Amino acid sequence: MSIRTQLAIWYSAVFALALMLFGVGVYAIVSLTLIQQVDATLEESASVIASRSAGGFQDGERVIRLPELDIFRAVFVEAIGIDGQILASSMISFTQHLDPEVIKTMRDKPVAEQHPIFTIAHHAKAPPIRVYTYPLVGQKSGQLFGYLQVATSLEHVNRATRGLLITLLSVGAIGLIVSSVAGAALARRAMLPVERITGAAMEIYRTQDLDRRVDVRANDEVGRLGLAFNEMLDRLGDLFRSQQRFVADVSHEMRTPLTVIRGNVDLLRAMGCADRESLDAISSEADRMTRLVSDLLLLSQADAGMLPMHCKPVDLAPLVTAVARSGNIVADGRVSVQAFVTGELVVHGDADRIKQVLLNLVENAIKHTPDGGAVRLAGTSTDAGMVLLSVSDTGVGIPEEDLPHVFERFYRVDKSRSRAHGGAGLGLAIAKSIIEAHGGDIEVQSAVGAGTTFNVWLPSYQPNLV
Ligand code: ADP
């Protein structure tokens, strides 16, 4: 069932319930008020009659003398003796008790417990009557002389309540029809913005245009849904574009070695013999491609959270010293690489991967530092339970506008310079992925002409936590 139909049904159901409660309330109040009016009239009549009546003994029998009953036209009056016989009646040919049952019940009680009472009595083929039974007790003697029953027909009350019931039912039925139509219209109106968003989403799907956006008109729930949808499209668009850029970069990077290999193979074929230089070129380009493909594989594994890592507690102090030693071999005396270690440098991680990151940072530092410069590799433990590894150089530095991008895939600060050195711009992206997979962080600070510092934070090894 659609939400629109559900809304319409709920709206009509709630309205119908409210209408029903209102109807029942009005009906109950009106009926009660009418009966109270009848009761008040009966009570008043009974008290007038009782005050004008007299009770006494005649020939040893209890007798009741009632006033002129003609004046109480609207009410029927009966005087009943304590034995239950009718002693006097305002109705000429009425020999029936107005309500014999109540007299029977009252007679069974002691005089002190006999209180006036209202009842409803039904007589064949006549509308029900409201009866007020009033025990007649001698004021001085305190003796029970009999009962006074004053009654009136409930026909007009019944007629009034029946009329009210018909009116309420008709108004209720009309109200229900109106509320159903209004409910359906309201539900349609409420769902309109959602349908607009659905329409826009379908349009984007049909045209495959990720630049289209949903028109957000109000800051309500649906408006916020539209905003969330637009934000999701922004994100999807970014991802899609970076995916496209990534594929373009990979193709571009692959094309160069493939072209070199192809050119050399053509040359070899033309010469008809294996020339050493061409074979070396083919081999080095094939190596470059192999490196590129394994770097891409590593990055995609890291993206999928499936980077193979063999984590265990590792002391980074000997690792830092070993990387500095390798750095000195790579630098070959051109720049000096020095290691400084202070404090406990134990982390829970994959020693080979961390070494790979440090080597990459040190090689980059050597590569971008002019002859006679210095590269400093430092490891310290911080108060915040982290190990800080930093690689600083006195090299060319990175321009401010490039700093936010250096960790992006295929990003090179100086494209021509890096390509000459064979870098594809994946080293720092890989370093970031590896450090983040260890729960750490990496950042760069640099000033052109003064040097660059890469800081790597890794959580210290906490024996109880692992
Ligand atoms: P590549 O493999 O091309 O070196 P990286 O991801 O390792 O790629 O580095 C990205 C870019 O950041 C490099 O092209 C280089 O220009 C710049 N870079 C990295 N380290 C340094 C450094 N220590 N000093 C100056 N520039 C650096």
XYZ file of C-alpha atoms in Angstrom, residues 27-466:
440
model
C -25.354 12.785 22.827
C -24.506 11.846 26.426
C -24.513 15.441 27.680
C -27.810 16.332 25.966
C -29.544 13.106 27.162
C -28.289 13.630 30.690
C -29.373 17.272 30.737
C -32.844 16.401 29.477
C -33.270 13.630 32.053
C -31.991 15.981 34.777
C -34.639 18.528 33.735
C -37.334 15.844 33.902
C -36.055 14.705 37.278
C -36.056 18.271 38.620
C -39.692 18.738 37.531
C -40.684 15.427 39.104
C -38.858 16.221 42.311
C -40.468 19.642 42.545
C -43.951 18.236 41.831
C -43.429 15.472 44.381
C -42.352 17.915 47.045
C -45.366 20.216 46.371
C -47.755 17.259 46.452
C -46.136 15.814 49.562
C -46.303 19.154 51.363
C -50.011 19.453 50.557
C -50.838 15.853 51.409
C -51.928 14.578 54.730
C -51.687 11.129 56.217
C -53.632 9.696 59.094
C -55.737 6.814 60.408
C -59.364 6.241 59.542
C -61.131 3.333 61.135
C -57.754 2.011 62.152
C -56.556 2.109 58.535
C -53.795 4.355 57.293
C -55.117 6.842 54.779
C -53.483 9.482 52.576
C -55.228 12.631 51.476
C -53.763 14.143 48.351
C -54.308 17.718 47.106
C -56.217 18.509 43.893
C -54.166 16.522 41.346
C -55.623 18.235 38.278
C -53.068 20.988 38.584
C -50.253 18.540 37.823
C -51.332 17.873 34.267
C -47.938 17.134 32.847
C -47.211 14.521 35.502
C -48.975 11.376 36.624
C -49.377 11.052 40.365
C -50.211 7.965 42.362
C -50.466 7.462 46.092
C -49.746 3.910 47.143
C -50.465 2.449 50.532
C -47.914 0.482 52.492
C -49.600 -2.721 51.362
C -49.038 -1.772 47.765
C -52.627 -0.877 46.798
C -53.290 2.333 44.822
C -54.982 4.807 47.161
C -55.300 7.741 44.822
C -54.377 8.505 41.216
C -54.326 11.561 38.985
C -55.370 9.370 36.075
C -59.040 8.630 35.810
C -58.844 5.135 34.362
C -55.377 4.112 35.386
C -55.400 1.111 37.660
C -51.881 0.003 36.960
C -48.982 0.906 39.219
C -46.622 3.408 37.688
C -43.632 1.312 38.811
C -44.598 -1.600 41.117
C -41.092 -3.058 41.212
C -39.562 -0.115 43.041
C -42.374 -0.164 45.654
C -41.650 -3.867 46.289
C -37.955 -3.206 46.792
C -38.580 -0.222 49.045
C -41.056 -2.037 51.247
C -38.440 -4.652 52.051
C -36.207 -2.007 53.642
C -36.544 -0.373 57.108
C -38.258 3.059 57.031
C -35.015 4.908 57.817
C -33.375 3.489 54.702
C -36.192 4.352 52.330
C -35.067 7.297 50.239
C -36.698 8.896 47.212
C -35.613 7.214 44.015
C -35.808 7.754 40.233
C -36.560 4.811 37.915
C -37.633 4.243 34.335
C -40.681 2.038 33.842
C -41.959 0.465 30.634
C -45.640 -0.146 29.993
C -46.929 -2.066 27.024
C -47.586 0.006 23.887
C -46.637 3.226 25.663
C -43.436 5.235 25.692
C -41.239 4.688 28.770
C -41.950 6.848 31.800
C -39.653 8.386 34.360
C -40.945 7.601 37.870
C -40.011 9.362 41.095
C -40.967 7.317 44.148
C -41.164 9.253 47.370
C -41.910 7.600 50.742
C -44.598 9.486 52.694
C -43.542 9.569 56.328
C -45.560 11.402 59.030
C -43.572 14.415 60.184
C -44.518 14.033 63.827
C -45.188 10.308 64.076
C -42.321 9.307 61.819
C -44.622 6.530 60.564
C -44.653 5.378 56.944
C -48.078 6.048 55.410
C -47.309 4.939 51.907
C -45.585 6.096 48.781
C -46.045 8.872 46.344
C -45.125 8.104 42.758
C -44.828 10.993 40.375
C -44.081 10.165 36.751
C -43.873 11.753 33.385
C -43.553 10.365 29.894
C -40.092 10.299 28.404
C -41.534 10.584 24.913
C -40.361 14.138 24.286
C -36.919 13.315 25.707
C -36.728 10.244 23.458
C -37.904 12.260 20.487
C -35.299 14.934 21.171
C -32.441 12.431 21.611
C -33.544 10.452 18.520
C -33.549 13.686 16.502
C -30.113 14.532 17.880
C -28.843 11.044 17.021
C -30.079 11.340 13.419
C -28.496 14.799 13.117
C -25.204 13.577 14.580
C -25.133 10.506 12.307
C -25.887 12.578 9.194
C -23.311 15.237 10.119
C -20.836 12.426 10.941
C -21.421 10.697 7.601
C -20.998 13.966 5.687
C -17.924 14.783 7.817
C -16.463 11.380 7.044
C -16.932 11.811 3.300
C -15.469 15.326 3.408
C -12.555 14.164 5.590
C -11.805 11.227 3.259
C -11.685 13.548 0.240
C -9.642 16.140 2.199
C -7.375 13.380 3.567
C -6.677 12.068 0.072
C -5.965 15.620 -1.173
C -3.739 16.412 1.816
C -1.817 13.149 1.481
C -1.311 13.868 -2.200
C -0.055 17.364 -1.383
C 2.254 16.055 1.354
C 3.768 13.460 -0.959
C 4.203 15.846 -3.876
C 7.757 16.972 -2.892
C 8.786 13.318 -2.434
C 7.439 12.552 -5.890
C 9.429 15.513 -7.230
C 12.611 14.043 -5.724
C 11.777 10.607 -7.159
C 11.170 12.234 -10.547
C 14.502 14.069 -10.370
C 16.305 10.855 -9.352
C 14.741 8.976 -12.254
C 15.685 11.817 -14.606
C 19.329 11.657 -13.390
C 19.284 7.876 -13.866
C 17.795 8.233 -17.373
C 20.102 11.002 -18.589
C 23.144 9.772 -16.594
C 23.793 13.409 -15.785
C 25.378 13.589 -12.322
C 25.439 17.405 -12.460
C 21.643 17.687 -12.168
C 20.282 18.517 -8.711
C 16.933 18.234 -6.933
C 15.124 21.547 -6.545
C 14.938 22.077 -2.733
C 12.121 24.489 -1.900
C 11.639 24.264 1.882
C 13.688 23.438 4.948
C 11.316 20.683 6.075
C 11.857 16.916 6.298
C 11.448 16.466 2.567
C 13.631 19.514 1.895
C 16.360 17.945 4.022
C 15.930 14.673 2.134
C 16.462 16.662 -1.067
C 19.584 18.311 0.404
C 20.946 14.918 1.499
C 20.220 13.571 -1.965
C 22.054 16.525 -3.553
C 25.017 16.052 -1.208
C 25.116 12.376 -2.122
C 25.142 13.395 -5.793
C 28.022 15.829 -5.099
C 29.972 13.019 -3.478
C 29.111 10.553 -6.215
C 30.090 13.123 -8.834
C 33.461 13.677 -7.109
C 34.046 9.943 -6.855
C 33.054 9.432 -10.466
C 35.343 12.226 -11.644
C 38.279 10.991 -9.546
C 37.646 7.500 -10.901
C 37.758 8.881 -14.446
C 40.922 10.859 -13.642
C 42.456 7.775 -12.079
C 41.754 5.631 -15.131
C 43.123 8.401 -17.390
C 46.284 8.684 -15.219
C 46.821 4.921 -15.191
C 46.380 4.737 -18.981
C 48.767 7.654 -19.410
C 51.386 6.078 -17.119
C 51.111 2.737 -18.886
C 51.327 4.268 -22.369
C 54.883 5.597 -21.960
C 56.604 2.293 -21.078
C 54.472 0.460 -23.628
C 55.501 2.939 -26.338
C 59.184 2.536 -25.390
C 58.896 -1.259 -25.423
C 57.013 -1.200 -28.726
C 59.638 1.171 -30.303
C 62.515 -1.004 -29.162
C 60.864 -4.210 -30.353
C 60.301 -2.560 -33.778
C 63.970 -1.508 -33.811
C 65.125 -5.026 -32.938
C 62.933 -6.458 -35.645
C 64.328 -3.968 -38.210
C 67.900 -4.740 -37.176
C 67.247 -8.474 -37.178
C 69.406 -8.977 -34.106
C 69.250 -8.368 -30.311
C 70.803 -5.015 -29.484
C 71.846 -4.730 -25.807
C 70.690 -1.135 -25.364
C 67.199 -1.887 -26.660
C 66.925 -4.960 -24.470
C 67.955 -2.869 -21.413
C 65.344 -0.242 -22.289
C 62.663 -2.917 -22.671
C 63.669 -4.493 -19.375
C 63.699 -1.178 -17.468
C 60.295 -0.109 -18.870
C 58.868 -3.534 -18.047
C 60.204 -3.079 -14.464
C 58.599 0.348 -14.286
C 55.280 -1.104 -15.396
C 55.564 -3.947 -12.913
C 56.219 -1.401 -10.120
C 53.279 0.680 -11.228
C 50.932 -2.295 -11.376
C 51.999 -3.562 -7.941
C 51.609 -0.028 -6.488
C 48.094 0.179 -7.939
C 47.276 -3.263 -6.565
C 48.493 -2.210 -3.118
C 46.379 0.969 -3.236
C 43.247 -0.869 -4.318
C 43.784 -3.434 -1.555
C 44.142 -0.595 0.963
C 40.945 1.036 -0.402
C 39.073 -2.214 0.084
C 40.520 -2.550 3.635
C 42.269 -5.755 2.527
C 45.901 -4.656 2.649
C 47.847 -7.769 3.688
C 49.636 -6.866 6.942
C 51.430 -8.974 9.511
C 51.057 -6.949 12.672
C 52.958 -7.587 15.863
C 54.737 -5.393 18.442
C 57.667 -3.732 16.651
C 60.460 -1.605 18.095
C 60.979 1.142 15.516
C 64.373 2.312 16.888
C 66.496 -0.272 14.994
C 64.226 0.190 11.957
C 64.874 3.966 11.917
C 68.644 3.366 12.114
C 68.495 0.756 9.336
C 66.525 3.104 7.042
C 69.081 5.887 7.666
C 71.865 3.450 6.754
C 70.080 2.492 3.488
C 69.480 6.191 2.842
C 73.207 6.893 3.092
C 73.902 4.123 0.571
C 71.300 5.605 -1.824
C 72.614 9.160 -1.281
C 76.124 7.927 -2.007
C 77.724 10.824 -0.090
C 75.776 13.454 -2.025
C 73.708 14.311 1.096
C 74.092 13.083 4.658
C 71.324 11.023 6.273
C 71.275 10.950 10.074
C 69.021 9.132 12.546
C 67.953 10.377 16.007
C 65.972 8.210 18.387
C 64.561 9.178 21.821
C 62.210 7.224 24.068
C 60.290 3.993 23.569
C 59.324 3.511 19.930
C 57.263 0.322 20.140
C 54.133 0.110 17.971
C 51.813 -2.684 16.944
C 52.238 -2.986 13.207
C 53.796 -4.521 10.127
C 57.552 -3.755 10.288
C 58.060 -4.225 6.516
C 55.246 -1.827 5.616
C 56.453 0.853 8.060
C 59.994 0.440 6.691
C 58.585 0.819 3.149
C 56.987 4.160 4.161
C 60.178 5.466 5.826
C 62.360 4.403 2.892
C 60.002 6.164 0.487
C 60.098 9.381 2.551
C 63.895 9.252 2.901
C 64.413 8.513 -0.819
C 62.084 11.417 -1.712
C 64.049 13.667 0.677
C 67.389 12.623 -0.865
C 65.943 13.074 -4.369
C 64.782 16.637 -3.654
C 67.810 17.811 -1.657
C 70.740 19.423 -3.480
C 74.302 18.156 -2.983
C 75.767 18.872 0.449
C 72.330 19.008 2.072
C 71.141 16.965 5.051
C 68.304 14.549 5.702
C 67.279 13.955 9.291
C 65.286 10.917 10.383
C 63.937 11.243 13.946
C 61.857 8.959 16.145
C 60.297 10.100 19.445
C 57.459 9.008 21.680
C 54.854 11.672 22.527
C 52.876 12.230 25.731
C 49.642 11.448 23.877
C 50.591 7.764 23.541
C 51.868 8.124 19.982
C 55.176 7.494 18.266
C 56.290 10.333 16.008
C 58.603 9.589 13.093
C 59.769 12.572 11.091
C 61.807 12.878 7.941
C 63.170 16.403 7.343
C 65.418 17.645 4.609
C 67.118 20.880 3.598
C 65.906 20.487 0.024
C 63.926 22.473 -2.533
C 60.644 22.368 -0.559
C 57.095 22.086 -1.867
C 55.074 25.173 -2.939
C 52.170 26.006 -0.651
C 49.525 25.413 -3.327
C 50.795 21.857 -3.906
C 50.943 20.863 -0.226
C 47.264 19.807 0.098
C 47.614 17.542 -2.953
C 50.902 15.716 -2.423
C 49.151 12.655 -0.940
C 46.809 12.353 -3.950
C 47.386 9.561 -6.423
C 49.527 10.485 -9.445
C 50.167 13.957 -8.059
C 53.580 15.371 -8.888
C 54.731 18.801 -7.838
C 57.038 19.297 -10.766
C 55.754 16.941 -13.434
C 58.777 17.076 -15.746
C 61.309 16.749 -12.898
C 59.610 13.750 -11.282
C 59.037 11.915 -14.527
C 62.751 12.201 -15.256
C 63.342 10.442 -11.937
C 60.750 7.820 -12.823
C 58.232 8.589 -10.057
C 54.571 8.061 -10.917
C 53.287 10.137 -7.987
C 52.013 7.114 -6.060
C 54.661 6.895 -3.291
C 53.037 9.328 -0.831
C 49.524 7.992 -1.567
C 50.778 4.516 -0.659
C 52.538 5.850 2.470
C 49.280 7.515 3.614
C 47.262 4.320 2.996
C 49.743 2.201 4.982
C 49.897 4.653 7.910
C 46.104 4.980 8.032
C 45.790 1.178 7.961
C 47.886 1.246 11.175
C 45.489 3.773 12.760
C 48.051 6.557 12.362
C 48.332 9.811 10.468
C 50.804 11.527 8.140
C 51.250 15.241 7.411
C 53.679 17.485 5.593
C 55.209 20.894 6.345
C 57.352 22.649 3.795
C 58.874 25.962 2.769
C 60.235 26.482 -0.731
C 64.034 26.701 -0.616
C 64.201 25.803 3.111
C 63.182 22.160 3.173
C 60.384 19.721 3.874
C 59.320 17.688 6.915
C 57.032 14.676 6.796
C 55.583 13.696 10.209
C 54.187 10.229 10.763
C 52.173 9.419 13.916
C 51.567 5.833 14.950
C 49.752 4.673 18.110
C 52.209 3.348 20.730
C 51.955 -0.335 21.557
C 49.574 -0.835 24.525
C 49.913 -4.493 25.631
C 46.438 -4.536 27.273
C 44.647 -3.158 24.225
C 45.924 -5.559 21.574
